[in-house]
């Protein structure tokens, strides 16, 4: 048929082009820029480290500094992969992920991947201390100083009511990935509040930002260390003090969140490989202030790599101790 | 994306229209009114009982058993034959193709990570291909847009995205066209395949993202496979449709010559269906592109990553810059595939200005130039990596950021009071009507309504969908989602009628609106979430707005097409008999475009439903929240899966009911002469 013939005729030049391009790629590649680069970059002692990049700026700060040192002081090739927390852990078994740089609790994942499947190991604390809790924007504390005590919260329930909270006060929760006992807390502390889920960290931060700017009331879940606190210094509401075991039964929690010692996790294979990057990971430890300074730089528009360089150059002793 | 291209058999209306219209109408109206009364009475007297609520952190036994999937995959990956012989080789194949394209267009695996053919080579080669399959205009567009990516400072990211979309589209076609041919030739295959395709399109992508990453591991392979699942249905449906729609007499003529089935397929059906198939390729490409941001959640490189990262740090400017690239890429792919489909049209050759021979010569010569450019960019650094100092990206970023800042500061008071009015006045009462009525009352009401609209068959389908949702343990969340979806769809329809009529009546308006509508459909929702959060806060209202932006374009387009398709003679008759424009619209155009309006409502609903998960990121709650939570928390995995299924069944229910309502209108209207779709 002539139509099929036409189709063929039209395909031929396309095919010919593709084939010619392929030949060109394979054949006359004598001195391309890529191959020159490949010749220069080979033979690093460290190899490749796959770093999971979870979704908050504090984590990015850790990852930036770790990657910067591994790349520039140890000569490793660092591959950063944007992943959610849950998915990052999946990567340990398959070799897709070697390093998680800031882990918040996640006992279920630790049990599954460290204890049961034995594909990951704890790489020690990051030195950062995590606090989770309920926070209010600073203007509210100035106007209603006693709001920082959870006993007084019911007094402000009507102030904090929104169209989402069904007549009760609103406690705004963030990303579903966050560790939270807030529904149980509201019930067990007898608070006239409803937990409303904002659905993402971006939504939570934007809500606090608008609340401070427009002086609208807001009570919400937040955590530190977090870059946003250097933009708007939220104030933490004190819930009944944490005592060990008071959060054992998720249904009956009536106390504040514990202080989290954040830690690093690495793939078992990577830990056993004897890579200098694995040693660096175990030694890596710094303070909340360190992390916040790097995170604030990144948030201010600096490239993570440049922010890391700035911090590393300013703290040669700490870095030297890590590399010992 | 326009992924819900459906080609169902036209609904049978003959049976119903035999009866006397007045009697039928009164019975249906009675049934619907009765259902409404039962609902109100149930709400007033049994308020708040048997609402089947389940707190966000609680699970049912079903959810717990679904949680086991995760552990099962982990323990079976190494030795289960399904993994050994199916999943692992499949992953290897997909990865190989993806890495090939990534190496050619985005970044080779060598130290400098430069593309094999450089940015200049990429621009030249792609423009040449656009010229070969399309025309000079789309070739110019391609070149301009790819250079603009460089100016935005996003060439590498755009090239990664292009490479992954290309991989996904190739696999989609390799799978979709044969399946579509089978479904077109054999009616039985079509029957089996259609519900599967519906399922693939309504299941939120978030639901299968985590399991796919578990099975196929993190990386390009999982992203490509997720994209294929989402993008394959349009090309399958359209291929089948194209083959099925070949005129009966043409087929008979060919059969009388004694052709075999295979000969008929190759010489008659495929060539005649070519244009429809290329349209399918176009739709699938657009669908693949809309997965870019979602696939970034499992580490697919490219523009999606930029958008996601910008969202995390609330950087509107950067998100818009990257979103703009995605929109432009969509425009290029759309125009090139559309031009290709024009070229594929039977008889298109005759209209050409230059002769075929001349064209081949031009093609060959330009190919040589392209090859020279490719070689150049393989050796010269300035042609391999886009020059960094030619960067207008920062200007775009800061411009957009300050614009969005200004909007948020100055409109906040209005937007908040508007939000409060709508939420308290409409959304909250409507939602509590749905969530606080006992479930058995509501089930009865919906089933009766379904019976009134579509008879026993529809009632049975509806009842089983509702039963599944209850079984999944997510009734209350489903009702929250339903409330938001219906409110959003109502607004979408209002916009659809207003702008659709305006566009249908005026060509100028049409030309003005089309680009904006295209942008509304292709701009990833993640991009405009942040400014909306600033304006409206983390609320269900914001989610509804996001749904409206995504769904309104399709409703407007369908309505405009329906209005524009009304025959000019009818319009002239109406005008010459002295009707005012308002009378023409309400008495002639809207009634005659009734089928288009019904289709617009149906598609609007499905599109809004597709945004349920994204809406959950800004406070929508309901099923969308469960899906997102299941994606990020392993203990909620099962619940997320169940919520995804519940969305599918809610979608089936809404789709069937709106289709039935469209097929048999409640009010009697003049029958439309021209079938709108």
mmCIF file of C-alpha atoms in Angstrom, chain B residues 362-628:
data_model
loop_
_atom_site.group_PDB
_atom_site.id
_atom_site.type_symbol
_atom_site.label_atom_id
_atom_site.label_comp_id
_atom_site.label_asym_id
_atom_site.label_seq_id
_atom_site.Cartn_x
_atom_site.Cartn_y
_atom_site.Cartn_z
ATOM 1 C CA UNK B 362 16.370 19.814 3.296
ATOM 2 C CA UNK B 363 16.179 17.105 5.938
ATOM 3 C CA UNK B 364 19.371 15.435 4.805
ATOM 4 C CA UNK B 365 21.333 18.667 4.618
ATOM 5 C CA UNK B 366 20.129 19.879 7.984
ATOM 6 C CA UNK B 367 20.982 16.483 9.476
ATOM 7 C CA UNK B 368 24.566 16.951 8.418
ATOM 8 C CA UNK B 369 24.629 20.347 10.096
ATOM 9 C CA UNK B 370 23.124 18.812 13.243
ATOM 10 C CA UNK B 371 25.770 16.087 13.302
ATOM 11 C CA UNK B 372 28.489 18.688 12.979
ATOM 12 C CA UNK B 373 26.991 20.641 15.884
ATOM 13 C CA UNK B 374 26.787 17.475 17.980
ATOM 14 C CA UNK B 375 30.445 16.762 17.325
ATOM 15 C CA UNK B 376 31.256 20.352 18.207
ATOM 16 C CA UNK B 377 29.508 20.138 21.556
ATOM 17 C CA UNK B 378 31.291 16.904 22.320
ATOM 18 C CA UNK B 379 34.643 18.646 22.086
ATOM 19 C CA UNK B 380 34.084 22.246 23.178
ATOM 20 C CA UNK B 381 33.216 22.953 26.775
ATOM 21 C CA UNK B 382 31.128 26.065 26.013
ATOM 22 C CA UNK B 383 28.842 23.932 23.829
ATOM 23 C CA UNK B 384 28.740 21.020 26.275
ATOM 24 C CA UNK B 385 27.606 22.790 29.427
ATOM 25 C CA UNK B 386 25.298 25.790 29.190
ATOM 26 C CA UNK B 387 27.248 28.986 29.976
ATOM 27 C CA UNK B 388 26.596 29.919 33.605
ATOM 28 C CA UNK B 389 26.750 33.675 33.084
ATOM 29 C CA UNK B 390 23.824 33.611 30.666
ATOM 30 C CA UNK B 391 21.384 33.173 33.502
ATOM 31 C CA UNK B 392 18.120 35.034 33.954
ATOM 32 C CA UNK B 393 16.880 32.435 36.479
ATOM 33 C CA UNK B 394 17.630 34.601 39.553
ATOM 34 C CA UNK B 395 15.703 37.505 38.041
ATOM 35 C CA UNK B 396 12.645 35.294 37.508
ATOM 36 C CA UNK B 397 12.988 33.871 41.010
ATOM 37 C CA UNK B 398 13.204 37.220 42.774
ATOM 38 C CA UNK B 399 10.504 38.775 40.591
ATOM 39 C CA UNK B 400 8.029 36.020 41.352
ATOM 40 C CA UNK B 401 8.961 35.965 45.027
ATOM 41 C CA UNK B 402 8.278 39.644 45.499
ATOM 42 C CA UNK B 403 5.036 39.433 43.516
ATOM 43 C CA UNK B 404 3.816 36.582 45.670
ATOM 44 C CA UNK B 405 4.963 38.423 48.808
ATOM 45 C CA UNK B 406 2.991 41.478 47.719
ATOM 46 C CA UNK B 407 -0.128 39.411 47.039
ATOM 47 C CA UNK B 408 0.100 37.646 50.370
ATOM 48 C CA UNK B 409 0.579 40.881 52.298
ATOM 49 C CA UNK B 410 -2.096 42.898 50.579
ATOM 50 C CA UNK B 411 -4.795 40.378 49.861
ATOM 51 C CA UNK B 412 -4.632 38.517 53.126
ATOM 52 C CA UNK B 413 -7.551 40.310 54.782
ATOM 53 C CA UNK B 414 -9.885 39.741 51.820
ATOM 54 C CA UNK B 415 -8.853 36.179 51.198
ATOM 55 C CA UNK B 416 -9.279 35.197 54.833
ATOM 56 C CA UNK B 417 -12.739 36.688 55.169
ATOM 57 C CA UNK B 418 -13.748 35.113 51.855
ATOM 58 C CA UNK B 419 -12.418 31.767 53.049
ATOM 59 C CA UNK B 420 -14.261 32.025 56.357
ATOM 60 C CA UNK B 421 -17.509 32.914 54.623
ATOM 61 C CA UNK B 422 -17.329 30.009 52.195
ATOM 62 C CA UNK B 423 -16.129 27.506 54.782
ATOM 63 C CA UNK B 424 -18.674 28.426 57.447
ATOM 64 C CA UNK B 425 -21.495 29.153 55.071
ATOM 65 C CA UNK B 426 -21.256 26.275 52.612
ATOM 66 C CA UNK B 427 -18.504 23.771 53.243
ATOM 67 C CA UNK B 428 -19.003 23.098 56.953
ATOM 68 C CA UNK B 429 -22.797 22.618 56.858
ATOM 69 C CA UNK B 430 -22.520 20.441 53.768
ATOM 70 C CA UNK B 431 -19.703 18.362 55.220
ATOM 71 C CA UNK B 432 -21.530 17.769 58.487
ATOM 72 C CA UNK B 433 -24.604 16.781 56.509
ATOM 73 C CA UNK B 434 -22.449 14.067 54.965
ATOM 74 C CA UNK B 435 -20.299 13.061 57.928
ATOM 75 C CA UNK B 436 -22.861 13.229 60.719
ATOM 76 C CA UNK B 437 -25.722 11.424 59.074
ATOM 77 C CA UNK B 438 -25.689 7.741 60.085
ATOM 78 C CA UNK B 439 -23.957 5.738 57.383
ATOM 79 C CA UNK B 440 -26.918 3.426 56.765
ATOM 80 C CA UNK B 441 -29.211 6.391 56.074
ATOM 81 C CA UNK B 442 -26.726 7.895 53.650
ATOM 82 C CA UNK B 443 -26.119 4.573 51.889
ATOM 83 C CA UNK B 444 -29.860 4.148 51.430
ATOM 84 C CA UNK B 445 -30.207 7.710 50.131
ATOM 85 C CA UNK B 446 -27.380 7.336 47.622
ATOM 86 C CA UNK B 447 -28.600 3.947 46.384
ATOM 87 C CA UNK B 448 -32.140 5.278 45.893
ATOM 88 C CA UNK B 449 -30.763 8.268 44.010
ATOM 89 C CA UNK B 450 -28.702 5.916 41.851
ATOM 90 C CA UNK B 451 -31.802 3.850 41.151
ATOM 91 C CA UNK B 452 -33.705 6.955 40.151
ATOM 92 C CA UNK B 453 -30.920 8.023 37.822
ATOM 93 C CA UNK B 454 -29.913 4.752 36.261
ATOM 94 C CA UNK B 455 -32.122 1.869 37.303
ATOM 95 C CA UNK B 456 -31.252 -1.368 39.086
ATOM 96 C CA UNK B 457 -27.878 -1.798 37.471
ATOM 97 C CA UNK B 458 -26.556 1.549 38.656
ATOM 98 C CA UNK B 459 -28.080 1.021 42.087
ATOM 99 C CA UNK B 460 -26.209 -2.273 42.377
ATOM 100 C CA UNK B 461 -22.892 -0.726 41.287
ATOM 101 C CA UNK B 462 -23.359 2.153 43.724
ATOM 102 C CA UNK B 463 -24.260 -0.135 46.600
ATOM 103 C CA UNK B 464 -21.202 -2.282 46.042
ATOM 104 C CA UNK B 465 -18.892 0.749 45.842
ATOM 105 C CA UNK B 466 -20.288 2.039 49.132
ATOM 106 C CA UNK B 467 -19.945 -1.418 50.687
ATOM 107 C CA UNK B 468 -16.284 -1.536 49.706
ATOM 108 C CA UNK B 469 -15.643 1.899 51.226
ATOM 109 C CA UNK B 470 -17.267 0.790 54.480
ATOM 110 C CA UNK B 471 -15.297 -2.461 54.427
ATOM 111 C CA UNK B 472 -12.081 -0.477 53.983
ATOM 112 C CA UNK B 473 -12.900 1.231 57.286
ATOM 113 C CA UNK B 474 -12.735 4.767 55.937
ATOM 114 C CA UNK B 475 -16.360 5.841 55.598
ATOM 115 C CA UNK B 476 -16.070 9.077 57.515
ATOM 116 C CA UNK B 477 -12.890 10.176 55.739
ATOM 117 C CA UNK B 478 -14.531 9.315 52.432
ATOM 118 C CA UNK B 479 -17.447 11.609 53.291
ATOM 119 C CA UNK B 480 -15.063 14.468 54.162
ATOM 120 C CA UNK B 481 -13.414 13.976 50.778
ATOM 121 C CA UNK B 482 -16.782 13.738 49.036
ATOM 122 C CA UNK B 483 -17.932 17.035 50.551
ATOM 123 C CA UNK B 484 -14.831 18.889 49.366
ATOM 124 C CA UNK B 485 -14.980 17.233 45.958
ATOM 125 C CA UNK B 486 -18.612 18.171 45.367
ATOM 126 C CA UNK B 487 -18.133 21.782 46.456
ATOM 127 C CA UNK B 488 -15.073 22.122 44.221
ATOM 128 C CA UNK B 489 -16.925 20.564 41.291
ATOM 129 C CA UNK B 490 -19.828 22.960 41.732
ATOM 130 C CA UNK B 491 -17.430 25.901 41.457
ATOM 131 C CA UNK B 492 -15.692 24.251 38.502
ATOM 132 C CA UNK B 493 -19.030 23.998 36.709
ATOM 133 C CA UNK B 494 -19.868 27.649 37.368
ATOM 134 C CA UNK B 495 -16.481 28.647 35.936
ATOM 135 C CA UNK B 496 -16.934 26.157 33.107
ATOM 136 C CA UNK B 497 -20.225 27.710 32.051
ATOM 137 C CA UNK B 498 -19.083 31.333 32.404
ATOM 138 C CA UNK B 499 -15.769 31.005 30.574
ATOM 139 C CA UNK B 500 -16.892 28.198 28.292
ATOM 140 C CA UNK B 501 -19.746 30.301 26.937
ATOM 141 C CA UNK B 502 -17.473 33.318 26.573
ATOM 142 C CA UNK B 503 -14.914 31.252 24.673
ATOM 143 C CA UNK B 504 -17.516 29.474 22.581
ATOM 144 C CA UNK B 505 -19.016 32.810 21.521
ATOM 145 C CA UNK B 506 -15.805 34.678 20.760
ATOM 146 C CA UNK B 507 -12.718 33.496 18.949
ATOM 147 C CA UNK B 508 -10.622 36.230 20.507
ATOM 148 C CA UNK B 509 -11.567 35.138 23.997
ATOM 149 C CA UNK B 510 -10.761 31.573 23.014
ATOM 150 C CA UNK B 511 -7.264 32.481 21.841
ATOM 151 C CA UNK B 512 -6.711 34.508 24.992
ATOM 152 C CA UNK B 513 -7.814 31.761 27.344
ATOM 153 C CA UNK B 514 -6.245 28.631 25.802
ATOM 154 C CA UNK B 515 -2.639 29.260 26.938
ATOM 155 C CA UNK B 516 -3.814 30.018 30.475
ATOM 156 C CA UNK B 517 -5.884 26.845 30.551
ATOM 157 C CA UNK B 518 -2.937 24.808 29.288
ATOM 158 C CA UNK B 519 -0.744 26.297 31.994
ATOM 159 C CA UNK B 520 -3.358 25.552 34.646
ATOM 160 C CA UNK B 521 -3.327 21.928 33.627
ATOM 161 C CA UNK B 522 0.420 21.442 33.275
ATOM 162 C CA UNK B 523 1.809 23.638 36.049
ATOM 163 C CA UNK B 524 2.515 21.205 38.897
ATOM 164 C CA UNK B 525 0.168 21.889 41.802
ATOM 165 C CA UNK B 526 3.144 21.869 44.147
ATOM 166 C CA UNK B 527 4.174 25.194 42.620
ATOM 167 C CA UNK B 528 1.120 27.213 43.535
ATOM 168 C CA UNK B 529 0.488 25.556 46.876
ATOM 169 C CA UNK B 530 2.829 27.897 48.765
ATOM 170 C CA UNK B 531 1.304 31.214 47.654
ATOM 171 C CA UNK B 532 -2.144 29.773 48.294
ATOM 172 C CA UNK B 533 -1.045 28.715 51.745
ATOM 173 C CA UNK B 534 -0.029 32.309 52.351
ATOM 174 C CA UNK B 535 -3.362 33.582 51.131
ATOM 175 C CA UNK B 536 -5.762 31.025 52.536
ATOM 176 C CA UNK B 537 -3.869 29.128 55.233
ATOM 177 C CA UNK B 538 -3.668 25.371 55.726
ATOM 178 C CA UNK B 539 -7.352 24.589 55.288
ATOM 179 C CA UNK B 540 -9.757 22.516 53.242
ATOM 180 C CA UNK B 541 -10.551 25.701 51.336
ATOM 181 C CA UNK B 542 -6.995 25.904 49.981
ATOM 182 C CA UNK B 543 -7.264 22.306 48.842
ATOM 183 C CA UNK B 544 -10.522 23.095 47.086
ATOM 184 C CA UNK B 545 -8.890 26.018 45.273
ATOM 185 C CA UNK B 546 -6.053 23.732 44.138
ATOM 186 C CA UNK B 547 -8.603 21.237 42.838
ATOM 187 C CA UNK B 548 -10.494 23.985 41.012
ATOM 188 C CA UNK B 549 -7.364 25.288 39.265
ATOM 189 C CA UNK B 550 -6.600 21.803 38.019
ATOM 190 C CA UNK B 551 -10.134 20.822 37.014
ATOM 191 C CA UNK B 552 -11.601 24.070 35.701
ATOM 192 C CA UNK B 553 -9.560 24.135 32.449
ATOM 193 C CA UNK B 554 -10.931 20.808 31.273
ATOM 194 C CA UNK B 555 -14.524 21.799 32.115
ATOM 195 C CA UNK B 556 -14.088 25.146 30.370
ATOM 196 C CA UNK B 557 -12.569 23.541 27.270
ATOM 197 C CA UNK B 558 -15.307 20.918 26.943
ATOM 198 C CA UNK B 559 -18.055 23.515 27.431
ATOM 199 C CA UNK B 560 -16.442 25.886 24.915
ATOM 200 C CA UNK B 561 -16.197 23.101 22.356
ATOM 201 C CA UNK B 562 -19.857 22.236 22.908
ATOM 202 C CA UNK B 563 -20.972 25.846 22.490
ATOM 203 C CA UNK B 564 -18.788 26.367 19.431
ATOM 204 C CA UNK B 565 -20.167 23.212 17.817
ATOM 205 C CA UNK B 566 -23.737 24.502 17.707
ATOM 206 C CA UNK B 567 -24.628 25.035 14.072
ATOM 207 C CA UNK B 568 -24.495 28.690 12.962
ATOM 208 C CA UNK B 569 -27.886 28.435 11.254
ATOM 209 C CA UNK B 570 -29.605 27.745 14.575
ATOM 210 C CA UNK B 571 -27.833 30.747 16.085
ATOM 211 C CA UNK B 572 -28.746 32.980 13.168
ATOM 212 C CA UNK B 573 -32.356 31.926 13.428
ATOM 213 C CA UNK B 574 -32.400 32.796 17.125
ATOM 214 C CA UNK B 575 -30.739 36.171 16.589
ATOM 215 C CA UNK B 576 -32.938 37.115 13.620
ATOM 216 C CA UNK B 577 -36.065 36.310 15.625
ATOM 217 C CA UNK B 578 -34.986 39.083 17.991
ATOM 218 C CA UNK B 579 -33.417 37.224 20.918
ATOM 219 C CA UNK B 580 -31.090 39.203 23.156
ATOM 220 C CA UNK B 581 -27.612 37.734 23.722
ATOM 221 C CA UNK B 582 -28.727 36.617 27.194
ATOM 222 C CA UNK B 583 -31.726 34.824 25.692
ATOM 223 C CA UNK B 584 -29.533 33.201 23.080
ATOM 224 C CA UNK B 585 -27.248 31.888 25.788
ATOM 225 C CA UNK B 586 -29.909 30.619 28.161
ATOM 226 C CA UNK B 587 -32.523 29.467 25.690
ATOM 227 C CA UNK B 588 -30.414 28.161 22.812
ATOM 228 C CA UNK B 589 -26.740 27.674 23.514
ATOM 229 C CA UNK B 590 -26.750 26.160 26.994
ATOM 230 C CA UNK B 591 -29.656 23.768 26.355
ATOM 231 C CA UNK B 592 -28.133 22.640 23.071
ATOM 232 C CA UNK B 593 -24.725 22.105 24.631
ATOM 233 C CA UNK B 594 -26.308 20.050 27.405
ATOM 234 C CA UNK B 595 -24.311 16.923 26.604
ATOM 235 C CA UNK B 596 -21.081 18.882 26.698
ATOM 236 C CA UNK B 597 -22.058 20.361 30.044
ATOM 237 C CA UNK B 598 -22.744 16.904 31.416
ATOM 238 C CA UNK B 599 -19.417 15.662 30.136
ATOM 239 C CA UNK B 600 -17.724 18.730 31.624
ATOM 240 C CA UNK B 601 -19.281 17.981 35.010
ATOM 241 C CA UNK B 602 -18.207 14.357 34.804
ATOM 242 C CA UNK B 603 -14.617 15.197 33.881
ATOM 243 C CA UNK B 604 -14.530 18.059 36.372
ATOM 244 C CA UNK B 605 -15.433 15.647 39.168
ATOM 245 C CA UNK B 606 -12.801 13.103 38.150
ATOM 246 C CA UNK B 607 -10.128 15.797 37.863
ATOM 247 C CA UNK B 608 -10.992 17.265 41.248
ATOM 248 C CA UNK B 609 -10.757 13.786 42.680
ATOM 249 C CA UNK B 610 -7.305 13.435 41.147
ATOM 250 C CA UNK B 611 -6.185 16.385 43.269
ATOM 251 C CA UNK B 612 -7.454 14.969 46.562
ATOM 252 C CA UNK B 613 -3.998 13.777 47.579
ATOM 253 C CA UNK B 614 -2.256 17.028 46.689
ATOM 254 C CA UNK B 615 -4.975 18.907 48.559
ATOM 255 C CA UNK B 616 -4.161 16.844 51.633
ATOM 256 C CA UNK B 617 -0.712 18.456 51.688
ATOM 257 C CA UNK B 618 -2.370 21.793 52.465
ATOM 258 C CA UNK B 619 -4.972 20.723 54.966
ATOM 259 C CA UNK B 620 -7.732 18.874 53.137
ATOM 260 C CA UNK B 621 -7.716 15.894 55.503
ATOM 261 C CA UNK B 622 -9.967 12.988 54.549
ATOM 262 C CA UNK B 623 -8.804 10.156 52.323
ATOM 263 C CA UNK B 624 -6.008 12.233 50.793
ATOM 264 C CA UNK B 625 -4.402 12.689 54.187
ATOM 265 C CA UNK B 626 -4.536 8.944 54.815
ATOM 266 C CA UNK B 627 -2.804 8.316 51.491
ATOM 267 C CA UNK B 628 -0.024 10.815 52.209
#
